[in-house]
Coordinates of C-alpha atoms in Angstrom, one line a residue:
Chain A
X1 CA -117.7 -126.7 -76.9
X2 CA -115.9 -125.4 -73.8
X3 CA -114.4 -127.4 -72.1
X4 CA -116.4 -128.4 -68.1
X5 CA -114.1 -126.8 -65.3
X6 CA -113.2 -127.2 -61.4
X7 CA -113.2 -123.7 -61.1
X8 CA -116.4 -122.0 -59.9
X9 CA -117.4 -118.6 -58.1
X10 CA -120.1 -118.2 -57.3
X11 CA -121.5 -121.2 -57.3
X12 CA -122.0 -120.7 -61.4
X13 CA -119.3 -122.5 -63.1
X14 CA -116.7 -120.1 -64.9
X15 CA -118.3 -120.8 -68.5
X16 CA -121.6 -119.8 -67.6
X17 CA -120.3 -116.1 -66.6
X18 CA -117.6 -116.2 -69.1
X19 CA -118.7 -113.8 -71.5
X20 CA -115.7 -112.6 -73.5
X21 CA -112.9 -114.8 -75.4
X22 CA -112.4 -118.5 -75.1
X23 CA -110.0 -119.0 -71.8
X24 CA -107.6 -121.7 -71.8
X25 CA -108.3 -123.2 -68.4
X26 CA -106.7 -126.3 -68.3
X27 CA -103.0 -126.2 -68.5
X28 CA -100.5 -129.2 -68.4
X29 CA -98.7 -128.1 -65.5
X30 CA -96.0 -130.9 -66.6
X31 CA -95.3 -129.0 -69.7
X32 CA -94.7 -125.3 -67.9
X33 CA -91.2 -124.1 -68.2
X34 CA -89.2 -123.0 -65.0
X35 CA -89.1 -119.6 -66.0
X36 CA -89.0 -118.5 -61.8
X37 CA -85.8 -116.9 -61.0
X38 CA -85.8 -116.5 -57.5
X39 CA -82.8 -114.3 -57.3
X40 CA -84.7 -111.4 -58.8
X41 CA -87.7 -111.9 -55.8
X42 CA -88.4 -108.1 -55.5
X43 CA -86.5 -106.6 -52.6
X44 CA -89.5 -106.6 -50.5
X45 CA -91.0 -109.8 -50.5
X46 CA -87.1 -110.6 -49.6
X47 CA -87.3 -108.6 -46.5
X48 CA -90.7 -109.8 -46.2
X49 CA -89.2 -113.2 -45.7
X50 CA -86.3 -112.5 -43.8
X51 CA -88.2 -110.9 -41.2
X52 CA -90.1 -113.9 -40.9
X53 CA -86.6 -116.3 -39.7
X54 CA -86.7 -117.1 -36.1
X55 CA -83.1 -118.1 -35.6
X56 CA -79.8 -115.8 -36.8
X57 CA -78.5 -118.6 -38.4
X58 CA -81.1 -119.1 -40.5
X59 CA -80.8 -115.3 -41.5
X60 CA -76.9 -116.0 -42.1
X61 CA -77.8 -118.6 -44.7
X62 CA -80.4 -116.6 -45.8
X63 CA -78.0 -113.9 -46.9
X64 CA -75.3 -116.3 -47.9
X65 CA -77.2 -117.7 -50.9
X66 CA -77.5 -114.9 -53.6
X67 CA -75.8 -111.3 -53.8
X68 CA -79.3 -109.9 -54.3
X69 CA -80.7 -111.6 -50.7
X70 CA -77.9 -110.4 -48.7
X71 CA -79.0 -106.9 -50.1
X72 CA -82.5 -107.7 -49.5
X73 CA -81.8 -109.2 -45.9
X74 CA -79.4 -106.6 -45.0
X75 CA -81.9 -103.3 -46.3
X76 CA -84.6 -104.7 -44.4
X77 CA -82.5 -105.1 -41.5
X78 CA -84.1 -102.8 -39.0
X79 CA -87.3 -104.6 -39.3
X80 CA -85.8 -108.0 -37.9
X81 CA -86.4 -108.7 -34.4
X82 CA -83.5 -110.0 -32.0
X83 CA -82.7 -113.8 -31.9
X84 CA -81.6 -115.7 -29.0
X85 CA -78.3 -115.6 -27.9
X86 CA -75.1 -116.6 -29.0
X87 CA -71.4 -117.4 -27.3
X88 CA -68.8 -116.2 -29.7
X89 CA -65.5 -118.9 -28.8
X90 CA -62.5 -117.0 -28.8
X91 CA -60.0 -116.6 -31.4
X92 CA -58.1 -119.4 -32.5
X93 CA -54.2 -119.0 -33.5
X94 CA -54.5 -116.9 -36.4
X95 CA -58.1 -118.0 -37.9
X96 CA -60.1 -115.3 -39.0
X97 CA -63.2 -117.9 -38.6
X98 CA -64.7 -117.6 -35.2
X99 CA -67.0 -120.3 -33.9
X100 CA -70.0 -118.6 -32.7
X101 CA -72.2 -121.7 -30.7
X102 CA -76.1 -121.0 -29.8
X103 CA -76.8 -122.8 -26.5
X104 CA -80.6 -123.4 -27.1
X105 CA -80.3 -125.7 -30.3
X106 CA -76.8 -127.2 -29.2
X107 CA -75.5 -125.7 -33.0
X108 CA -71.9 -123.8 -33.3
X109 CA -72.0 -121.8 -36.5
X110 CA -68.3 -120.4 -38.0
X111 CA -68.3 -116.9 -39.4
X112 CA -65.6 -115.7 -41.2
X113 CA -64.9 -112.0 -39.5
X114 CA -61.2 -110.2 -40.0
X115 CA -62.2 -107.4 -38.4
X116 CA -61.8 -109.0 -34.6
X117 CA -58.1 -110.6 -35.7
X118 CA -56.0 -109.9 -32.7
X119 CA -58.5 -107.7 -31.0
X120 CA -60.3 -107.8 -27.7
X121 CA -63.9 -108.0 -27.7
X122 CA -67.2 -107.3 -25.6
X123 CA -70.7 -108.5 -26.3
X124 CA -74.1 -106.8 -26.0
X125 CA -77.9 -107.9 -26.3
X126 CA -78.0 -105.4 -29.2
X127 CA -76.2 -107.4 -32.0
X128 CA -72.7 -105.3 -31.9
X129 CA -69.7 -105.9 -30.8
X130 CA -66.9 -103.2 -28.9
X131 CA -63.5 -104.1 -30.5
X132 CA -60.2 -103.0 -29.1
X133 CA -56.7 -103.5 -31.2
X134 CA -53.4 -103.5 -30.1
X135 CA -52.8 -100.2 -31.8
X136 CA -55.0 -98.6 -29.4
X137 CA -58.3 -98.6 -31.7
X138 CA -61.7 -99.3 -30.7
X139 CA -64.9 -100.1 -32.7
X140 CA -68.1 -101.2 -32.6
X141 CA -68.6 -103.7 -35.2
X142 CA -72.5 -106.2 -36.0
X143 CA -70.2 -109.8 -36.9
X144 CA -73.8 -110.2 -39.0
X145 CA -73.5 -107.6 -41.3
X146 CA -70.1 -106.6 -40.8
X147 CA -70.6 -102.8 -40.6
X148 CA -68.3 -100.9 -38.1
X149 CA -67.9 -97.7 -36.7
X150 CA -65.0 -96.7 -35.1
X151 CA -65.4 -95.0 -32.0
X152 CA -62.9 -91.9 -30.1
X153 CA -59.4 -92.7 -28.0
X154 CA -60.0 -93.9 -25.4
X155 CA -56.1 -93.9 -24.4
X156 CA -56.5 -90.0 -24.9
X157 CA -59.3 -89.7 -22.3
X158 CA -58.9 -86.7 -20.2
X159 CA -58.3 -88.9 -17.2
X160 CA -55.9 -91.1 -18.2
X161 CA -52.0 -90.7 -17.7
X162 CA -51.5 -93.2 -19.9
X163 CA -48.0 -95.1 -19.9
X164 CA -48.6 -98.5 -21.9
X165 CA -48.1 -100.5 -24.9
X166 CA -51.0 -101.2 -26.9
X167 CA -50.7 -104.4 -26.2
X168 CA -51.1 -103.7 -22.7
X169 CA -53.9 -101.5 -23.0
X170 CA -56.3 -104.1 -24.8
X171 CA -54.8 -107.2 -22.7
X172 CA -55.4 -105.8 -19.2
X173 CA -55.7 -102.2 -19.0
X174 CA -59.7 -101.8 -20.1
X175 CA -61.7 -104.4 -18.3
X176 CA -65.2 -103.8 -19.9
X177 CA -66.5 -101.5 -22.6
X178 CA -70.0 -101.8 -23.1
X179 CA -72.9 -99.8 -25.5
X180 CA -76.6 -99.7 -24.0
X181 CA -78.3 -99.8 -27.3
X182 CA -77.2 -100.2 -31.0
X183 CA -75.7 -97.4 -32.9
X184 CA -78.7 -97.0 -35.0
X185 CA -80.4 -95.8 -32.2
X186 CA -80.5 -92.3 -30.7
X187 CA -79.5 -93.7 -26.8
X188 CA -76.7 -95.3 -27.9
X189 CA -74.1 -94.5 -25.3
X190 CA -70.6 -96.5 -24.8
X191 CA -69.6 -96.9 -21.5
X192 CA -66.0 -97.9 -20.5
X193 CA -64.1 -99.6 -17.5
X194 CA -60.7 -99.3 -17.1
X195 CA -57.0 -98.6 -15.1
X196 CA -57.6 -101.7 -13.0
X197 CA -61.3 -101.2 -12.9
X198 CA -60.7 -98.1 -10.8
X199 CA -61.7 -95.5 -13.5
X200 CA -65.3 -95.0 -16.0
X201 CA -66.0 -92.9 -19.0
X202 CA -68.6 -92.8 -21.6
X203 CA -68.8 -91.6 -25.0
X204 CA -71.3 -91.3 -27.6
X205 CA -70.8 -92.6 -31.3
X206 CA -69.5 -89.3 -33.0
X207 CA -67.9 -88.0 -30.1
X208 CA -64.5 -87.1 -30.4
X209 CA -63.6 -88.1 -27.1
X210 CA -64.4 -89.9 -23.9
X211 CA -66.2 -88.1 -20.9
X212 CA -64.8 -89.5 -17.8
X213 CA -67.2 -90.2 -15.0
X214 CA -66.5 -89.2 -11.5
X215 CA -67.2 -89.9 -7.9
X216 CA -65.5 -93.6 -8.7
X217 CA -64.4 -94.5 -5.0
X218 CA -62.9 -98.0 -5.5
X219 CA -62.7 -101.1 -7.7
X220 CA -65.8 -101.3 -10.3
X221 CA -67.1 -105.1 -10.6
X222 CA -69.7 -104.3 -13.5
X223 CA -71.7 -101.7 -15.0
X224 CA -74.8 -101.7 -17.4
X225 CA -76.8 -98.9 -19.4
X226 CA -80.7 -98.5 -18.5
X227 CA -83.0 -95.9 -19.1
X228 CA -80.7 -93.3 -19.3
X229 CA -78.4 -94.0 -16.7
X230 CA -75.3 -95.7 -15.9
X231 CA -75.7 -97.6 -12.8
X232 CA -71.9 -99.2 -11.7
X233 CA -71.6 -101.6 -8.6
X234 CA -68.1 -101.7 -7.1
X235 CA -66.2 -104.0 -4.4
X236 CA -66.9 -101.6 -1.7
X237 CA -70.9 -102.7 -1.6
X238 CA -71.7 -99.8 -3.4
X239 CA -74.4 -99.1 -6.3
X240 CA -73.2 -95.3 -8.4
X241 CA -75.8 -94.2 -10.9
X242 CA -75.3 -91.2 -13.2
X243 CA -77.2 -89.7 -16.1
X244 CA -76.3 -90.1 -20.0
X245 CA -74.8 -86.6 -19.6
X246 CA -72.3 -87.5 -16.8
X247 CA -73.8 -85.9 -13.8
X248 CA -73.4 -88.2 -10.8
X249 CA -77.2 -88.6 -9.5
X250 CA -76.6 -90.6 -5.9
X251 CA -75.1 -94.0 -4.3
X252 CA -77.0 -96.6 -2.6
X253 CA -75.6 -99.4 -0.9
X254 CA -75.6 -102.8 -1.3
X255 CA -75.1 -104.6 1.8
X256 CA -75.1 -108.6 1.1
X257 CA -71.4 -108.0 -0.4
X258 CA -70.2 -107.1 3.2
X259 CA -71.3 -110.2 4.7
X260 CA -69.6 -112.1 2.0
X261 CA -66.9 -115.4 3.4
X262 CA -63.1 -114.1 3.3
X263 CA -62.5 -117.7 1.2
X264 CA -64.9 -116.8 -1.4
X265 CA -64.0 -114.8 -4.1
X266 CA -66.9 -112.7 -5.2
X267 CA -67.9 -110.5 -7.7
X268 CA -71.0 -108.7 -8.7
X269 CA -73.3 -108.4 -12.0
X270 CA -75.7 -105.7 -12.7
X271 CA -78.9 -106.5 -14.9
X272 CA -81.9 -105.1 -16.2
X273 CA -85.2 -107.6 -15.9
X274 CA -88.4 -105.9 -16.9
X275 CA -87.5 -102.7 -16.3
X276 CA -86.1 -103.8 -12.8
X277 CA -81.9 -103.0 -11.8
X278 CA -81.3 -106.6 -10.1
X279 CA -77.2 -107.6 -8.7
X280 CA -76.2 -110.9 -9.2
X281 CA -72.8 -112.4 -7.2
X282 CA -71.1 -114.8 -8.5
X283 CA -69.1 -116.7 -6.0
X284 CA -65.9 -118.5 -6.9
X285 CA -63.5 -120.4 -5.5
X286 CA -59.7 -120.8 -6.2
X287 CA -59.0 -124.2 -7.2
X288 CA -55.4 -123.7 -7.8
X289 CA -52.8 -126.8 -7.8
X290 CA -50.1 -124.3 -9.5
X291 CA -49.0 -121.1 -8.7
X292 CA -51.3 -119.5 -10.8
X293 CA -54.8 -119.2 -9.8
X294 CA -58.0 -121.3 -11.1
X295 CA -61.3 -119.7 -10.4
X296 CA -64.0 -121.9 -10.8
X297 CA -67.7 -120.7 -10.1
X298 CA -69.6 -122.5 -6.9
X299 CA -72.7 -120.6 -7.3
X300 CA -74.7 -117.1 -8.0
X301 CA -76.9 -115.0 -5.6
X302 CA -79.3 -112.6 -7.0
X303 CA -80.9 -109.4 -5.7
X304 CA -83.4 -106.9 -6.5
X305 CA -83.4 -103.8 -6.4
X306 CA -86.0 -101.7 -4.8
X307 CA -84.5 -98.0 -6.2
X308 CA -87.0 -95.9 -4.2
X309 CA -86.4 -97.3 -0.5
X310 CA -83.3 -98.2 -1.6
X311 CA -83.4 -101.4 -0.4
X312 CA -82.4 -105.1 -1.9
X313 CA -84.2 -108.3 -1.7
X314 CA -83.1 -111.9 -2.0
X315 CA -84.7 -113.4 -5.7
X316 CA -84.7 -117.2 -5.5
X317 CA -86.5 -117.8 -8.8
X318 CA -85.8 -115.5 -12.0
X319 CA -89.1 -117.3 -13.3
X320 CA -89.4 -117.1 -17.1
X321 CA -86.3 -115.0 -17.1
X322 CA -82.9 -115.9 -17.5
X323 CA -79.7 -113.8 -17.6
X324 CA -76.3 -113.7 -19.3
X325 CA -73.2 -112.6 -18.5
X326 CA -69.5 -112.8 -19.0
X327 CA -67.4 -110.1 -21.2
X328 CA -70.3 -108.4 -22.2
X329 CA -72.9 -105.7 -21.0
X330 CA -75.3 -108.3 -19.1
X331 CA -78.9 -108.6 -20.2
X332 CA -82.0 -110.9 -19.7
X333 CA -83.9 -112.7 -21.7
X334 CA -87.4 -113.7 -21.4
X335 CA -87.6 -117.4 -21.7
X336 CA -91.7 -117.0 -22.7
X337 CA -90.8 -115.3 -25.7
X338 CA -88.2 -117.7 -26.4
X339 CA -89.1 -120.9 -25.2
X340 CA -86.0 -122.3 -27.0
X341 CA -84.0 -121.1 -23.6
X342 CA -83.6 -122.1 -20.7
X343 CA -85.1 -120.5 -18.0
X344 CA -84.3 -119.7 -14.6
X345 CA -81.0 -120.0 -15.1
X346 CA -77.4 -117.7 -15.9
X347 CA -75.4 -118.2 -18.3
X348 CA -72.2 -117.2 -17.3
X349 CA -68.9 -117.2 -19.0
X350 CA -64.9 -116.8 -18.2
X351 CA -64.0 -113.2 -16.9
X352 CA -61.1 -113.9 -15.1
X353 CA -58.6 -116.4 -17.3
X354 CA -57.5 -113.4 -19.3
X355 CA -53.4 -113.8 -18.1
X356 CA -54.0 -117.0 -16.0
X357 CA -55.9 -118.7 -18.6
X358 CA -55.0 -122.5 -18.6
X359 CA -55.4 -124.8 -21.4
X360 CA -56.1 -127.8 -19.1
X361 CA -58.8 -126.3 -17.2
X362 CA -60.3 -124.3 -19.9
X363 CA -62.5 -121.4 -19.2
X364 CA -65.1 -121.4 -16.3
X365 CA -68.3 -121.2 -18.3
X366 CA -71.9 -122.7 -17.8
X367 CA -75.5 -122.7 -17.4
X368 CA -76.6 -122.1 -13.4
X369 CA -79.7 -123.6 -12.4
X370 CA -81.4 -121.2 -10.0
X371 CA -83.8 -123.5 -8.8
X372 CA -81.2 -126.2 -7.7
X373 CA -78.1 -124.9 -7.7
X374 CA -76.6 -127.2 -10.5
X375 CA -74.0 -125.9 -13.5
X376 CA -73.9 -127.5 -16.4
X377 CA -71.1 -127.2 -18.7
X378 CA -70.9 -125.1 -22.0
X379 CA -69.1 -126.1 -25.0
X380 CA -65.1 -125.8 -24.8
X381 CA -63.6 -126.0 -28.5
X382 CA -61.0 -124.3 -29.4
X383 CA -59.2 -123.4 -26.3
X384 CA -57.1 -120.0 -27.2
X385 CA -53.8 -119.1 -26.5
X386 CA -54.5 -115.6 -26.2
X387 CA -54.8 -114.3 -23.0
X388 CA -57.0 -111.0 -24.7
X389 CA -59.2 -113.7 -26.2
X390 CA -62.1 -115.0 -23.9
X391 CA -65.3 -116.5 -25.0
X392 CA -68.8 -113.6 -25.2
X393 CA -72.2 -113.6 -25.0
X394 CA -73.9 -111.4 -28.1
X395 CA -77.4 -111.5 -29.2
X396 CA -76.7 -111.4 -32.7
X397 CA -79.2 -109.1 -34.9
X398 CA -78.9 -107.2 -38.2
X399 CA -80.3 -103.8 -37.1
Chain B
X1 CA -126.7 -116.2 -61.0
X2 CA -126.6 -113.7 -58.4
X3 CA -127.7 -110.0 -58.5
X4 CA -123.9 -109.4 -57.1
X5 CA -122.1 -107.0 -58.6
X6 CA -119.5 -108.5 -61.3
X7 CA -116.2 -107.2 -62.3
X8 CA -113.9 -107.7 -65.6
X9 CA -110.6 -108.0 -65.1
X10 CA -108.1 -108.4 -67.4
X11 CA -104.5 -110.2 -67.2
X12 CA -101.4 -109.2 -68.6
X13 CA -101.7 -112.5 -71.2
X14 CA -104.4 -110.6 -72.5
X15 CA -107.3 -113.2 -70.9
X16 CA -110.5 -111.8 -69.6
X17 CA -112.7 -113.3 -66.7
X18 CA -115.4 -112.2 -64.5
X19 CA -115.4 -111.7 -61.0
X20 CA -117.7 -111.0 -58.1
X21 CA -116.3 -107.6 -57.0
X22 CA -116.8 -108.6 -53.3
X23 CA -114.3 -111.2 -53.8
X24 CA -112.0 -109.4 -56.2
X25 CA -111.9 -106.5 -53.4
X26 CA -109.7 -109.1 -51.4
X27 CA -107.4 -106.9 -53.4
X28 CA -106.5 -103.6 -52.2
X29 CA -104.7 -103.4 -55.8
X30 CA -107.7 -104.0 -57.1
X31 CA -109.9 -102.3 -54.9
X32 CA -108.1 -98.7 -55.4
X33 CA -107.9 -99.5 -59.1
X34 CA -112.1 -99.3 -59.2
X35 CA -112.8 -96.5 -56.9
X36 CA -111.2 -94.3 -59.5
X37 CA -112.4 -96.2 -62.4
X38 CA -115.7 -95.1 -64.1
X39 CA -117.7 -98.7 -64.7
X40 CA -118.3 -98.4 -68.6
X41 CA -117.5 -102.0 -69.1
X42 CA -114.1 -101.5 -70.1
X43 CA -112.1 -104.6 -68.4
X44 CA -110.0 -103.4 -65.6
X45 CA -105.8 -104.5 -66.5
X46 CA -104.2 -106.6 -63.6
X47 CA -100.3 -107.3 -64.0
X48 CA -100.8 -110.7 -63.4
X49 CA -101.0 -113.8 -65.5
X50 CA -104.1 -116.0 -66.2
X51 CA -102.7 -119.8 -65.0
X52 CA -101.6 -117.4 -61.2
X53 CA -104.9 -115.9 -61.7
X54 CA -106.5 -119.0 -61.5
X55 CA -105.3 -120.0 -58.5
X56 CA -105.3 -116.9 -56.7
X57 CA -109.1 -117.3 -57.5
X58 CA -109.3 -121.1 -56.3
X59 CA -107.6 -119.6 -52.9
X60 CA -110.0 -116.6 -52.5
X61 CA -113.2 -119.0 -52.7
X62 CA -112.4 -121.6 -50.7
X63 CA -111.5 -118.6 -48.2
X64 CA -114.8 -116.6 -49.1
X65 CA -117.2 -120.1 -48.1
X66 CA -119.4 -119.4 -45.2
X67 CA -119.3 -122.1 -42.1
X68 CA -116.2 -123.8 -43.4
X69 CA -114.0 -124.5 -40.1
X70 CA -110.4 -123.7 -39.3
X71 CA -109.4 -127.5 -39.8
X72 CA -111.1 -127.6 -43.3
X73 CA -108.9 -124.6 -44.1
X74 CA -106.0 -125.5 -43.1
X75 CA -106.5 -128.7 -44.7
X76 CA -107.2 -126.8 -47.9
X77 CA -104.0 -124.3 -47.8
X78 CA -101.6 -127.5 -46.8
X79 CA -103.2 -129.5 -49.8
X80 CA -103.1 -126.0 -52.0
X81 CA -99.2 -125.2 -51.9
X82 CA -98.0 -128.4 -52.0
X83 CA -99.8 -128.7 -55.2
X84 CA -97.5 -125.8 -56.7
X85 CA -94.4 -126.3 -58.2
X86 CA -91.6 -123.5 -57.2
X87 CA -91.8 -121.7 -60.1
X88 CA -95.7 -121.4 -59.5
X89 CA -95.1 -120.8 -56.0
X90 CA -92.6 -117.9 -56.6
X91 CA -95.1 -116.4 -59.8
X92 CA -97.8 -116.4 -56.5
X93 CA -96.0 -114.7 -54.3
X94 CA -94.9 -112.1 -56.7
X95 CA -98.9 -112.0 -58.0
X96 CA -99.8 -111.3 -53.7
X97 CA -97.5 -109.3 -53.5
X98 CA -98.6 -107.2 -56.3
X99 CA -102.8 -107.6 -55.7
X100 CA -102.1 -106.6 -51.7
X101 CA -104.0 -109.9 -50.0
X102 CA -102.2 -109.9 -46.6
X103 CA -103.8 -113.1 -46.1
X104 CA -102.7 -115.3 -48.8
X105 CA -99.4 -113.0 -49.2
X106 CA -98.5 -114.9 -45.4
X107 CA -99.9 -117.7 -46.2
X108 CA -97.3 -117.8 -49.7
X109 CA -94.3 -116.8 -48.1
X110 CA -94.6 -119.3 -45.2
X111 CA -94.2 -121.9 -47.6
X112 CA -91.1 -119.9 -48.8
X113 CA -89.7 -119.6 -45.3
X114 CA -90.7 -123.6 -44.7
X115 CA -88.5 -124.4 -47.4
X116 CA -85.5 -122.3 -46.2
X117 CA -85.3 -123.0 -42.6
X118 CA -83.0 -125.3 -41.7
X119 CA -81.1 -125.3 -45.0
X120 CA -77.6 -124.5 -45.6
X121 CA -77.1 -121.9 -48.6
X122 CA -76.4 -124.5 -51.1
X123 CA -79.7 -126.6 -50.3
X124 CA -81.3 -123.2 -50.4
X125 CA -80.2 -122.6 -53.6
X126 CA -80.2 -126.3 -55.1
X127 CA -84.2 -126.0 -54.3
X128 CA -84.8 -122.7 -56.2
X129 CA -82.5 -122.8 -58.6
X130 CA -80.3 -120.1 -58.1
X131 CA -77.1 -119.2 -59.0
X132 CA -74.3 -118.8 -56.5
X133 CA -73.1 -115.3 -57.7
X134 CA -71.9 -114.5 -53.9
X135 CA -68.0 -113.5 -52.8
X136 CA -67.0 -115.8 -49.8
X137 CA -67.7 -113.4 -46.7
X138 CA -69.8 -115.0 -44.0
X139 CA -70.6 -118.2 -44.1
X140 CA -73.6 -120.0 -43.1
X141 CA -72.4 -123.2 -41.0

């Protein structure tokens, strides 16, 4: 007699329809043998998965538990989406582990990554990293997947006299080197600031060398990569923009830098919010007690800009935006696709310690409150003692 | 009993069963495999084995039942994977996988994913079973 069953389709219960050999429906499930090995998951159901983790470090551990994941997770890597942001802490005497902490769950996360030992580094929204040696070499290298790709000389640029050590070159002489979109992509362009901020180039990865940019009339604060152009704001209270290929497209001014205090120290941000060039000044004031200098951010003032009238207006809310910035290319983030971060508010780290940098005051880093005007702190671990060394913002990402 | 059409499907144990082809086309596996397959009663082979089948087929019902709410479902997929031991879970994800249900192929490997998030690679791999056959590179925190 066969045995009565739970299973039905149909409404007819399985033995009615089951015409051919005698099934053997009910299994001890205690008794069955845990034959699952779930290192040999096919490749993609593990990039299936993988896609599927919200935060990087979940990704990280992800790929950390079985050679054949870290495969999986790292094949599949262009069809993982961006996570939210993290500040990479600065080197620490000679530990190859950097402390990478993620301000929206409060959780620091170490990753073992020789390939930034004793070099300066720049973040970017796109998961890579622009590393500069001592020796004078420069790479752009994802601390998630550890690939690199080593870019031209940028001491050899065609504008460059250069007379420095190489020491000197990554400590002081190149202030920001930024890429607008990661190397896997065809608008990747790298965009450098150098020679006391007085001098730009770009270069794209396979070029043997840098193109300088021209037109340059005085001291560039910041500079960011958007749709194809380069858009540079400089102490003078002036907005440059170029195209990918170098050719110098206009200047429009940006007047609330000339009514700035004289007891202020000021400098500008650019960033891109939906599509939309915005400056953002950060104000500072010197709170020396030594010799050396102590800058220590009061507050940020943001404007948009209106590129066809070529006008700015005051923003007092970024809304569900917020923006970050700080040794990297400066981005935005939109807090409604990831609720986990703060909105309204810029996260700003140290840009100024470099040579000054005092252990007792660590770095000037924090989270700005647009709406009331309040910083709070970020975590300081770790305070370097390398004046090339400052803390980053990257948006870490496997693509 | 219905004037549905029926299908025979085999697994690769070598059991047979019937199905009502409207429920086994949840399948695009299965649903390419007949549209070149000439119905002489010949049971169709599915790379999948009968104790998965089984509850691949308990899944598809409960999902085939008209009126039943979004609550009673969810209900029923909650009570339906916890029910499975890993070993079961990771022969139905492979099985999905291989029969093509979107549906229950998200459904699967969010239970994975629960499981992982939130767990350092050791826990990850003290809950599946796996071996640690890595080189230390990255860590996980």
């Amino acid at each position: 007699m066969l045995p009565t069953c739970s299973y039905s389709v149909n409404n007819c219960c399985f033995s009615e329809i089951f015409r051919a050999k005698p099934c053997r429906l009910f299994r001890q499930f205690s008794t069955i043998m845990s034959t699952a090995d779930w290192s040999k998951l096919p490749m993609e159901l593990v990039g299936l998965i993988a896609s599927r983790l919200h935060f990087a470090e979940d990704c990280l551990r992800f790929g950390a538990v079985c050679k054949s994941w870290r495969i999986g997770i790292l094949q599949n890597g262009n069809s993982l989406c961006s996570f939210l942001p993290w500040l990479m802490l600065p080197q620490w005497k000679n530990e190859s582990l950097r402390t990478c902490y993620s301000p929206s769950n409060c959780k620091s996360y170490d990753i073992c990554l020789p390939d930034v030992l004793d070099k300066r580094c720049w973040g970017s929204s796109h998961g890579w990293l622009v590393t500069l040696g001592a020796n004078f070499e420069m790479h752009l290298l994802n601390p998630l997947s550890r690939a690199q790709i080593s870019l031209p000389p940028l001491h050899k640029c065609p504008n460059l006299n250069l007379v420095c050590t190489g020491k000197s070159f990554r400590d002081s002489f190149v202030y920001k080197v930024i890429l607008s979109a990661s190397p896997c992509s065809a608008d990747c362009v790298i965009f450098a600031i150098y020679s006391d901020n007085w001098k730009m180039a770009f270069a794209k990865p396979g070029d043997v060398s840098w193109t300088p940019l021209s037109c340059i009339r005085g001291h560039v604060d910041d500079a960011i990569c958007h749709d194809g152009r380069f858009y540079a704001i400089d102490t003078f209270g002036e907005v440059l923009i170029w195209d990918f290929s170098g050719s110098f497209l206009k200047k429009i001014a940006f007047t609330p830098s000339r009514d700035m205090d004289n007891l202020v120290y000021v400098t500008t941000y650019l960033a891109e919010i939906e599509g939309q060039i915005h400056a953002i000044m950060r104000l500072l004031f010197d709170t020396r007690i030594t010799d050396a200098p102590c800058l220590s951010t009061w507050c940020f003032k943001i404007y948009k800009l209106d590129i066809c009238n070529e006008m700015w207006e005051e923003v007092k809310s970024l809304g569900d935006w917020s923006i970050f910035v700080g040794s990297n290319h400066s981005f935005s983030i939109s807090c409604s696709v990831y609720p986990e971060c703060e909105s309204n508010c810029i996260y700003f780290t140290d840009d100024f310690s470099g040579a000054y940098y005092d252990a007792m005051h660590g770095y000037d880093m924090g989270i700005y409150n647009v709406q009331n005007g309040r910083v709070k702190p970020l975590l300081q671990e770790n305070k370097s003692d390398f004046a090339f060394s400052l803390p980053l913002w990257i948006i870490p990402s496997l693509s | 009993m219905s004037s549905e059409k029926l299908l025979t499907l085999k697994t690769r144990d070598g059991e047979e069963f019937v199905l009502e082809e409207a429920m086994a086309f949840r399948s695009l596996t299965i649903k390419n495999a007949t549209s070149n397959y000439t119905i002489n009663n010949t049971p169709l082979p599915i790379n999948v084995e009968i104790n998965t089948m089984i509850k691949v087929i308990e899944y598809w019902k409960k999902h085939s039942e008209r009126g039943i709410s979004e609550d009673e479902l969810m209900n029923f997929d909650k009570k339906f994977f916890k029910l499975l031991h890993n070993s079961e879970l990771f022969d139905l994800v492979v099985a999905v996988d291989y029969l093509a249900d979107k549906g229950l192929s998200n459904a699967a490997c969010e239970q994975v994913l629960d499981k992982i998030t939130g767990k350092t690679p050791q826990e990850i791999r003290d809950i599946f079973n796996i071996n640690n056959d890595c080189t230390p590179t990255s860590l996980g925190g």
